[in-house]
C-alpha positions as a Markdown table, in Angstrom:
| # | Residue | x | y | z |
|---|---|---|---|---|
| 1 | Unk | 0.1 | 0.0 | 0.0 |
| 2 | Unk | 1.2 | 3.4 | -1.0 |
| 3 | Unk | 2.1 | 5.6 | 2.2 |
| 4 | Unk | 1.9 | 9.4 | 2.6 |
| 5 | Unk | 3.7 | 10.6 | 6.2 |
| 6 | Unk | 1.3 | 12.0 | 8.7 |
| 7 | Unk | 1.5 | 15.8 | 7.4 |
| 8 | Unk | -1.4 | 18.3 | 9.0 |
| 9 | Unk | 0.3 | 21.8 | 9.0 |
| 10 | Unk | -1.4 | 24.0 | 11.5 |
| 11 | Unk | -0.8 | 27.2 | 13.3 |
| 12 | Unk | -1.6 | 27.8 | 16.9 |
| 13 | Unk | -2.7 | 31.4 | 17.9 |
| 14 | Unk | -3.4 | 32.9 | 21.6 |
| 15 | Unk | -5.7 | 35.8 | 21.6 |
| 16 | Unk | -5.7 | 38.2 | 24.5 |
| 17 | Unk | -8.5 | 39.8 | 26.0 |
| 18 | Unk | -9.4 | 42.4 | 28.3 |
| 19 | Unk | -12.8 | 42.8 | 30.3 |
| 20 | Unk | -13.9 | 45.1 | 33.0 |
| 21 | Unk | -14.7 | 42.6 | 35.3 |
| 22 | Unk | -13.7 | 39.1 | 36.4 |
| 23 | Unk | -14.8 | 36.4 | 34.0 |
| 24 | Unk | -18.2 | 34.9 | 34.3 |
| 25 | Unk | -18.1 | 31.9 | 31.8 |
| 26 | Unk | -19.0 | 28.2 | 32.0 |
| 27 | Unk | -16.0 | 25.8 | 33.0 |
| 28 | Unk | -16.0 | 24.7 | 29.4 |
| 29 | Unk | -16.8 | 28.1 | 27.5 |
| 30 | Unk | -16.1 | 26.8 | 24.0 |
| 31 | Unk | -19.7 | 26.4 | 23.1 |
| 32 | Unk | -20.3 | 30.2 | 24.1 |
| 33 | Unk | -17.5 | 31.5 | 22.1 |
| 34 | Unk | -17.8 | 29.2 | 19.3 |
| 35 | Unk | -21.5 | 30.4 | 18.5 |
| 36 | Unk | -20.6 | 34.3 | 18.9 |
| 37 | Unk | -17.6 | 33.5 | 16.7 |
| 38 | Unk | -19.6 | 31.7 | 14.1 |
| 39 | Unk | -22.3 | 34.2 | 14.3 |
| 40 | Unk | -19.5 | 37.4 | 13.7 |
| 41 | Unk | -17.8 | 35.5 | 10.9 |
| 42 | Unk | -21.0 | 34.9 | 8.9 |
| 43 | Unk | -22.1 | 38.5 | 9.5 |
| 44 | Unk | -18.5 | 39.8 | 8.2 |
| 45 | Unk | -18.2 | 37.7 | 5.3 |
| 46 | Unk | -21.6 | 36.6 | 3.8 |
| 47 | Unk | -22.7 | 38.3 | 0.7 |
| 48 | Unk | -25.8 | 36.4 | -0.1 |
| 49 | Unk | -28.3 | 36.9 | 2.6 |
| 50 | Unk | -31.1 | 34.4 | 3.1 |
| 51 | Unk | -29.8 | 31.6 | 1.5 |
| 52 | Unk | -28.5 | 28.5 | 3.3 |
| 53 | Unk | -24.6 | 27.6 | 2.9 |
| 54 | Unk | -25.3 | 24.3 | 1.0 |
| 55 | Unk | -27.3 | 26.2 | -1.7 |
| 56 | Unk | -24.9 | 29.0 | -1.9 |
| 57 | Unk | -22.7 | 29.3 | -5.4 |
| 58 | Unk | -19.9 | 30.7 | -2.8 |
| 59 | Unk | -20.0 | 27.7 | -0.5 |
| 60 | Unk | -16.7 | 26.4 | -1.7 |
| 61 | Unk | -14.8 | 30.0 | -1.1 |
| 62 | Unk | -16.6 | 31.8 | 1.5 |
| 63 | Unk | -14.6 | 32.2 | 4.7 |
| 64 | Unk | -17.7 | 31.3 | 6.8 |
| 65 | Unk | -18.9 | 28.1 | 4.6 |
| 66 | Unk | -15.3 | 26.3 | 4.8 |
| 67 | Unk | -14.7 | 27.0 | 8.3 |
| 68 | Unk | -18.2 | 26.7 | 10.0 |
| 69 | Unk | -20.5 | 24.6 | 7.4 |
| 70 | Unk | -17.0 | 23.0 | 5.9 |
| 71 | Unk | -18.8 | 21.3 | 2.9 |
| 72 | Unk | -17.0 | 18.0 | 1.1 |
| 73 | Unk | -15.9 | 19.4 | -2.3 |
| 74 | Unk | -17.6 | 18.2 | -5.6 |
| 75 | Unk | -16.1 | 14.9 | -6.3 |
| 76 | Unk | -15.1 | 13.9 | -2.7 |
| 77 | Unk | -14.3 | 10.4 | -2.4 |
| 78 | Unk | -14.7 | 10.5 | 1.6 |
| 79 | Unk | -17.9 | 11.3 | 3.4 |
| 80 | Unk | -20.1 | 11.2 | 0.5 |
| 81 | Unk | -22.6 | 10.4 | 2.7 |
| 82 | Unk | -22.2 | 13.4 | 5.2 |
| 83 | Unk | -23.0 | 17.1 | 4.6 |
| 84 | Unk | -20.1 | 18.5 | 6.3 |
| 85 | Unk | -16.1 | 17.6 | 6.6 |
| 86 | Unk | -14.5 | 18.1 | 10.0 |
| 87 | Unk | -14.3 | 21.7 | 10.8 |
| 88 | Unk | -10.4 | 23.0 | 10.3 |
| 89 | Unk | -10.1 | 24.4 | 13.6 |
| 90 | Unk | -10.1 | 24.0 | 17.1 |
| 91 | Unk | -10.8 | 26.2 | 20.1 |
| 92 | Unk | -8.9 | 25.9 | 23.3 |
| 93 | Unk | -8.9 | 27.9 | 26.9 |
| 94 | Unk | -5.7 | 28.1 | 28.8 |
| 95 | Unk | -6.1 | 28.0 | 32.4 |
| 96 | Unk | -6.4 | 31.2 | 33.9 |
| 97 | Unk | -7.5 | 33.0 | 37.3 |
| 98 | Unk | -11.1 | 33.3 | 37.3 |
| 99 | Unk | -11.0 | 36.7 | 39.2 |
| 100 | Unk | -8.6 | 38.1 | 36.6 |
| 101 | Unk | -9.8 | 40.6 | 34.0 |
| 102 | Unk | -7.4 | 39.4 | 31.4 |
| 103 | Unk | -8.8 | 36.3 | 29.4 |
| 104 | Unk | -6.9 | 34.1 | 26.8 |
| 105 | Unk | -8.7 | 32.1 | 23.9 |
| 106 | Unk | -6.3 | 30.0 | 21.6 |
| 107 | Unk | -7.6 | 28.8 | 18.0 |
| 108 | Unk | -5.5 | 26.3 | 16.1 |
| 109 | Unk | -6.0 | 26.5 | 12.1 |
| 110 | Unk | -5.5 | 23.2 | 10.3 |
| 111 | Unk | -4.3 | 23.5 | 6.7 |
| 112 | Unk | -5.9 | 25.7 | 4.1 |
| 113 | Unk | -7.8 | 27.6 | 6.5 |
| 114 | Unk | -4.8 | 29.4 | 7.3 |
| 115 | Unk | -5.6 | 31.9 | 4.4 |
| 116 | Unk | -8.9 | 33.0 | 6.6 |
| 117 | Unk | -6.8 | 34.0 | 9.2 |
| 118 | Unk | -7.5 | 37.9 | 9.0 |
| 119 | Unk | -11.4 | 37.4 | 8.9 |
| 120 | Unk | -11.0 | 35.1 | 11.7 |
| 121 | Unk | -9.2 | 37.9 | 13.9 |
| 122 | Unk | -12.1 | 40.3 | 12.9 |
| 123 | Unk | -14.8 | 37.7 | 13.6 |
| 124 | Unk | -13.2 | 37.0 | 17.4 |
| 125 | Unk | -12.5 | 40.6 | 17.9 |
| 126 | Unk | -16.3 | 41.7 | 17.0 |
| 127 | Unk | -17.6 | 38.5 | 18.9 |
| 128 | Unk | -16.1 | 39.6 | 22.3 |
| 129 | Unk | -17.1 | 43.2 | 21.9 |
| 130 | Unk | -20.7 | 42.0 | 21.3 |
| 131 | Unk | -20.4 | 40.0 | 24.3 |
| 132 | Unk | -20.0 | 36.1 | 25.3 |
| 133 | Unk | -22.2 | 33.9 | 27.4 |
| 134 | Unk | -25.5 | 34.3 | 29.2 |
| 135 | Unk | -24.6 | 37.5 | 31.0 |
| 136 | Unk | -23.1 | 39.0 | 27.4 |
| 137 | Unk | -19.9 | 39.9 | 29.1 |
| 138 | Unk | -17.6 | 42.0 | 26.8 |
| 139 | Unk | -14.2 | 41.2 | 25.7 |
| 140 | Unk | -11.9 | 43.6 | 24.1 |
| 141 | Unk | -8.9 | 42.1 | 21.9 |
| 142 | Unk | -5.6 | 43.3 | 23.3 |
| 143 | Unk | -2.9 | 41.6 | 21.2 |
| 144 | Unk | -2.5 | 37.9 | 19.5 |
| 145 | Unk | 0.4 | 35.8 | 20.0 |
| 146 | Unk | 1.9 | 33.2 | 17.4 |
| 147 | Unk | 2.8 | 29.9 | 19.5 |
| 148 | Unk | 5.3 | 27.5 | 17.8 |
| 149 | Unk | 5.1 | 23.7 | 19.0 |
| 150 | Unk | 7.8 | 24.3 | 21.6 |
| 151 | Unk | 5.4 | 27.1 | 23.2 |
| 152 | Unk | 7.6 | 29.7 | 22.1 |
| 153 | Unk | 5.5 | 33.2 | 21.3 |
| 154 | Unk | 5.7 | 35.6 | 18.7 |
| 155 | Unk | 3.2 | 38.9 | 19.1 |
| 156 | Unk | 1.5 | 39.3 | 15.6 |
| 157 | Unk | -1.3 | 41.6 | 16.3 |
| 158 | Unk | -1.2 | 44.8 | 18.4 |
| 159 | Unk | -3.6 | 48.0 | 18.2 |
| 160 | Unk | -4.9 | 47.1 | 15.0 |
| 161 | Unk | -1.8 | 46.2 | 12.9 |
| 162 | Unk | -1.3 | 42.9 | 11.9 |
| 163 | Unk | 2.1 | 41.3 | 11.2 |
| 164 | Unk | 3.2 | 38.6 | 8.8 |
| 165 | Unk | 2.8 | 35.4 | 9.9 |
| 166 | Unk | 4.5 | 32.1 | 9.6 |
| 167 | Unk | 3.0 | 29.7 | 7.1 |
| 168 | Unk | 1.1 | 26.6 | 8.2 |
| 169 | Unk | 3.6 | 24.0 | 9.1 |
| 170 | Unk | 3.7 | 20.5 | 10.3 |
| 171 | Unk | 6.4 | 20.2 | 13.5 |
| 172 | Unk | 8.9 | 17.9 | 13.6 |
| 173 | Unk | 7.5 | 15.0 | 15.7 |
| 174 | Unk | 9.9 | 14.1 | 18.5 |
| 175 | Unk | 11.1 | 10.5 | 19.1 |
| 176 | Unk | 8.6 | 8.8 | 21.6 |
| 177 | Unk | 9.6 | 8.1 | 25.3 |
| 178 | Unk | 9.6 | 4.8 | 27.0 |
| 179 | Unk | 5.9 | 5.1 | 27.9 |
| 180 | Unk | 3.4 | 7.8 | 28.2 |
| 181 | Unk | 0.4 | 9.0 | 30.2 |
| 182 | Unk | -2.2 | 10.7 | 28.2 |
| 183 | Unk | -4.3 | 13.2 | 30.1 |
| 184 | Unk | -8.0 | 14.2 | 29.0 |
| 185 | Unk | -8.1 | 17.9 | 29.7 |
| 186 | Unk | -11.7 | 18.4 | 28.3 |
| 187 | Unk | -14.5 | 16.0 | 27.9 |
| 188 | Unk | -14.0 | 13.3 | 25.2 |
| 189 | Unk | -17.0 | 12.2 | 23.4 |
| 190 | Unk | -16.8 | 9.0 | 21.3 |
| 191 | Unk | -19.8 | 7.6 | 19.8 |
| 192 | Unk | -20.0 | 3.8 | 19.2 |
| 193 | Unk | -23.1 | 2.1 | 17.9 |
| 194 | Unk | -25.2 | 5.3 | 18.7 |
| 195 | Unk | -23.9 | 5.4 | 22.3 |
| 196 | Unk | -21.4 | 7.3 | 24.3 |
| 197 | Unk | -18.4 | 5.6 | 25.1 |
| 198 | Unk | -18.3 | 5.5 | 29.0 |
| 199 | Unk | -15.3 | 4.6 | 31.6 |
| 200 | Unk | -16.4 | 1.0 | 31.4 |
| 201 | Unk | -16.3 | 0.4 | 27.9 |
| 202 | Unk | -13.2 | 2.5 | 27.0 |
| 203 | Unk | -10.0 | 1.0 | 25.4 |
| 204 | Unk | -7.0 | 2.0 | 23.8 |
| 205 | Unk | -8.5 | 0.9 | 20.3 |
| 206 | Unk | -11.6 | 2.9 | 20.4 |
| 207 | Unk | -9.7 | 6.0 | 21.2 |
| 208 | Unk | -7.0 | 5.5 | 18.5 |
| 209 | Unk | -9.3 | 4.4 | 16.1 |
| 210 | Unk | -11.4 | 7.7 | 16.2 |
| 211 | Unk | -8.1 | 9.7 | 16.4 |
| 212 | Unk | -7.1 | 8.2 | 13.4 |
| 213 | Unk | -9.9 | 8.6 | 11.5 |
| 214 | Unk | -10.3 | 12.3 | 12.3 |
| 215 | Unk | -6.7 | 13.1 | 11.4 |
| 216 | Unk | -7.1 | 11.4 | 8.1 |
| 217 | Unk | -10.3 | 13.4 | 7.4 |
| 218 | Unk | -8.5 | 16.6 | 8.4 |
| 219 | Unk | -5.4 | 15.7 | 5.8 |
| 220 | Unk | -7.7 | 14.9 | 3.2 |
| 221 | Unk | -10.1 | 17.8 | 3.5 |
| 222 | Unk | -7.9 | 20.5 | 4.5 |
| 223 | Unk | -4.2 | 19.7 | 3.3 |
| 224 | Unk | -2.6 | 18.9 | 0.1 |
| 225 | Unk | -1.4 | 15.5 | 1.3 |
| 226 | Unk | -4.1 | 13.1 | 2.3 |
| 227 | Unk | -2.8 | 10.6 | 4.8 |
| 228 | Unk | -2.1 | 7.0 | 3.2 |
| 229 | Unk | -1.3 | 4.6 | 5.6 |
| 230 | Unk | -2.2 | 1.0 | 6.8 |
| 231 | Unk | -5.2 | 1.8 | 8.4 |
| 232 | Unk | -6.4 | -1.8 | 8.9 |
| 233 | Unk | -3.4 | -3.0 | 10.3 |
| 234 | Unk | -3.0 | 0.3 | 12.8 |
| 235 | Unk | -6.6 | -0.3 | 13.8 |
| 236 | Unk | -5.9 | -3.9 | 14.3 |
| 237 | Unk | -2.7 | -3.5 | 16.5 |
| 238 | Unk | -4.6 | -0.8 | 18.5 |
| 239 | Unk | -7.2 | -3.0 | 19.5 |
| 240 | Unk | -5.0 | -5.4 | 20.7 |
| 241 | Unk | -3.2 | -2.8 | 22.8 |
| 242 | Unk | -4.0 | -2.5 | 26.7 |
| 243 | Unk | -3.9 | 0.7 | 28.5 |
| 244 | Unk | -2.6 | 0.7 | 31.9 |
| 245 | Unk | -3.4 | 2.8 | 34.9 |
| 246 | Unk | -6.6 | 3.6 | 33.5 |
| 247 | Unk | -8.4 | 6.4 | 35.7 |
| 248 | Unk | -11.7 | 7.7 | 33.6 |
| 249 | Unk | -14.8 | 9.1 | 35.0 |
| 250 | Unk | -17.6 | 10.5 | 33.0 |
| 251 | Unk | -18.2 | 14.2 | 33.2 |
| 252 | Unk | -21.7 | 15.5 | 32.9 |
| 253 | Unk | -22.0 | 18.9 | 30.9 |
| 254 | Unk | -25.0 | 20.4 | 28.9 |
| 255 | Unk | -24.9 | 23.4 | 26.7 |
| 256 | Unk | -27.7 | 25.3 | 25.2 |
| 257 | Unk | -27.7 | 25.3 | 21.3 |
| 258 | Unk | -29.4 | 28.4 | 19.7 |
| 259 | Unk | -29.7 | 26.5 | 16.3 |
| 260 | Unk | -31.9 | 23.8 | 17.8 |
| 261 | Unk | -33.1 | 26.0 | 20.8 |
| 262 | Unk | -32.7 | 23.6 | 23.3 |
| 263 | Unk | -30.3 | 22.1 | 26.1 |
| 264 | Unk | -28.0 | 19.4 | 24.7 |
| 265 | Unk | -26.0 | 16.9 | 26.8 |
| 266 | Unk | -22.3 | 16.9 | 26.1 |
| 267 | Unk | -20.9 | 15.0 | 28.7 |
| 268 | Unk | -17.7 | 13.2 | 28.0 |
| 269 | Unk | -14.7 | 11.3 | 29.9 |
| 270 | Unk | -12.2 | 13.1 | 32.0 |
| 271 | Unk | -9.1 | 11.5 | 33.5 |
| 272 | Unk | -6.1 | 9.7 | 32.1 |
| 273 | Unk | -4.7 | 6.5 | 31.0 |
| 274 | Unk | -1.3 | 5.1 | 30.4 |
| 275 | Unk | 0.5 | 3.6 | 27.7 |
| 276 | Unk | 3.8 | 1.4 | 26.9 |
| 277 | Unk | 5.6 | 2.6 | 23.9 |
| 278 | Unk | 7.7 | -0.1 | 23.2 |
| 279 | Unk | 6.3 | -2.2 | 20.4 |
| 280 | Unk | 3.9 | 0.6 | 20.0 |
| 281 | Unk | 5.7 | 3.3 | 18.2 |
| 282 | Unk | 3.4 | 3.2 | 15.2 |
| 283 | Unk | 1.1 | 5.0 | 17.3 |
| 284 | Unk | 3.1 | 7.9 | 18.3 |
| 285 | Unk | 3.1 | 10.4 | 15.7 |
| 286 | Unk | -0.6 | 10.3 | 15.5 |
| 287 | Unk | -1.0 | 10.5 | 19.5 |
| 288 | Unk | 1.5 | 13.3 | 19.6 |
| 289 | Unk | -0.1 | 15.2 | 17.0 |
| 290 | Unk | -3.6 | 14.4 | 18.5 |
| 291 | Unk | -2.4 | 17.3 | 21.3 |
| 292 | Unk | -3.2 | 19.8 | 18.7 |
| 293 | Unk | -6.0 | 18.2 | 16.6 |
| 294 | Unk | -8.1 | 16.6 | 19.5 |
| 295 | Unk | -10.2 | 13.3 | 19.8 |
| 296 | Unk | -13.7 | 12.7 | 19.6 |
| 297 | Unk | -16.8 | 14.9 | 18.9 |
| 298 | Unk | -17.3 | 18.5 | 19.3 |
| 299 | Unk | -13.4 | 19.6 | 18.9 |
| 300 | Unk | -14.3 | 22.9 | 17.3 |
| 301 | Unk | -15.6 | 24.1 | 20.7 |
| 302 | Unk | -12.4 | 22.7 | 22.4 |
| 303 | Unk | -13.8 | 19.1 | 23.7 |
| 304 | Unk | -11.5 | 16.4 | 23.5 |
| 305 | Unk | -8.2 | 17.9 | 24.2 |
| 306 | Unk | -5.5 | 15.9 | 25.9 |
| 307 | Unk | -1.8 | 16.5 | 26.9 |
| 308 | Unk | 0.9 | 13.8 | 26.8 |
| 309 | Unk | 3.0 | 13.4 | 29.9 |
| 310 | Unk | 6.2 | 11.0 | 29.2 |
| 311 | Unk | 7.1 | 8.7 | 31.9 |
| 312 | Unk | 10.4 | 7.0 | 32.2 |
| 313 | Unk | 9.8 | 4.9 | 35.1 |
| 314 | Unk | 6.5 | 3.6 | 36.9 |
| 315 | Unk | 5.1 | 6.7 | 38.5 |
| 316 | Unk | 7.8 | 9.1 | 37.8 |
| 317 | Unk | 6.7 | 11.9 | 35.5 |
| 318 | Unk | 8.8 | 14.5 | 33.8 |
| 319 | Unk | 7.5 | 17.7 | 32.3 |
| 320 | Unk | 7.5 | 18.1 | 28.6 |
| 321 | Unk | 7.5 | 20.6 | 25.7 |
| 322 | Unk | 5.8 | 18.7 | 23.4 |
| 323 | Unk | 2.4 | 19.5 | 25.0 |
| 324 | Unk | 0.1 | 22.1 | 23.4 |
| 325 | Unk | -1.8 | 22.4 | 26.7 |
| 326 | Unk | -0.6 | 24.7 | 29.4 |
């Protein structure tokens, strides 16, 4: 089988906002920010009013349609039964002091979505000023940093001036450690046979199959180098691979959907599990990149985020610059 290395170019940005009062947002504010962001982006770029995106002639060129509706291109060999491909971005929310009046929001753009970055800056700025969450708290954009894979920062935007930015790129994948712990930072939602994957039925095979499929779809729809690998072989090996020290719990969380005008259950798995890497090196590139792509459902609003903690001896943890999460 022809093999194409895993290559999903991306850029990681951190938007720094200021607000007049201590932040009053939910523990997982991705739904509120994503909704406001999408509304602002559509209002900014849509030139064909009152026309559903799926029926619009501009759907494959419009920033809103590509980023938020993400229609599969004509003639697509994958996802022919679906109306939308995976969105080419994820939101992330670094840990911050709840009583502070400064606020940080990360957005990671994959592949071709990078070309819409100026529109995204304008939309997130407008979303913040219009107000976020039930209290409609206002956030004023102060500056934007570019973060490289080693967490180095470079300020790209301040006082209305946007500096040139690096092209989206795929960072060099480091060598795998002897063993790793994967820490789930936001709820991981994986559906199997129409049901949520719960702690009792979790295993590495189900986690990895979901991650591999997501990264394959991202590379196919949003890059020039679709992933070609031994999908069946990797999936079979993953299903026979056992985690150690698995400590997971189900976290209930609901959000209000303005589109469907109802409360939606968005609970998922939190916790951690460990994996010996000897003999499992084939999984490493996908696991490492997953710190930016996330896994599971609702990734665009920040769910399915995890970080990798390398462990050299049982119970001994080392800090790492590999992790994309603060």
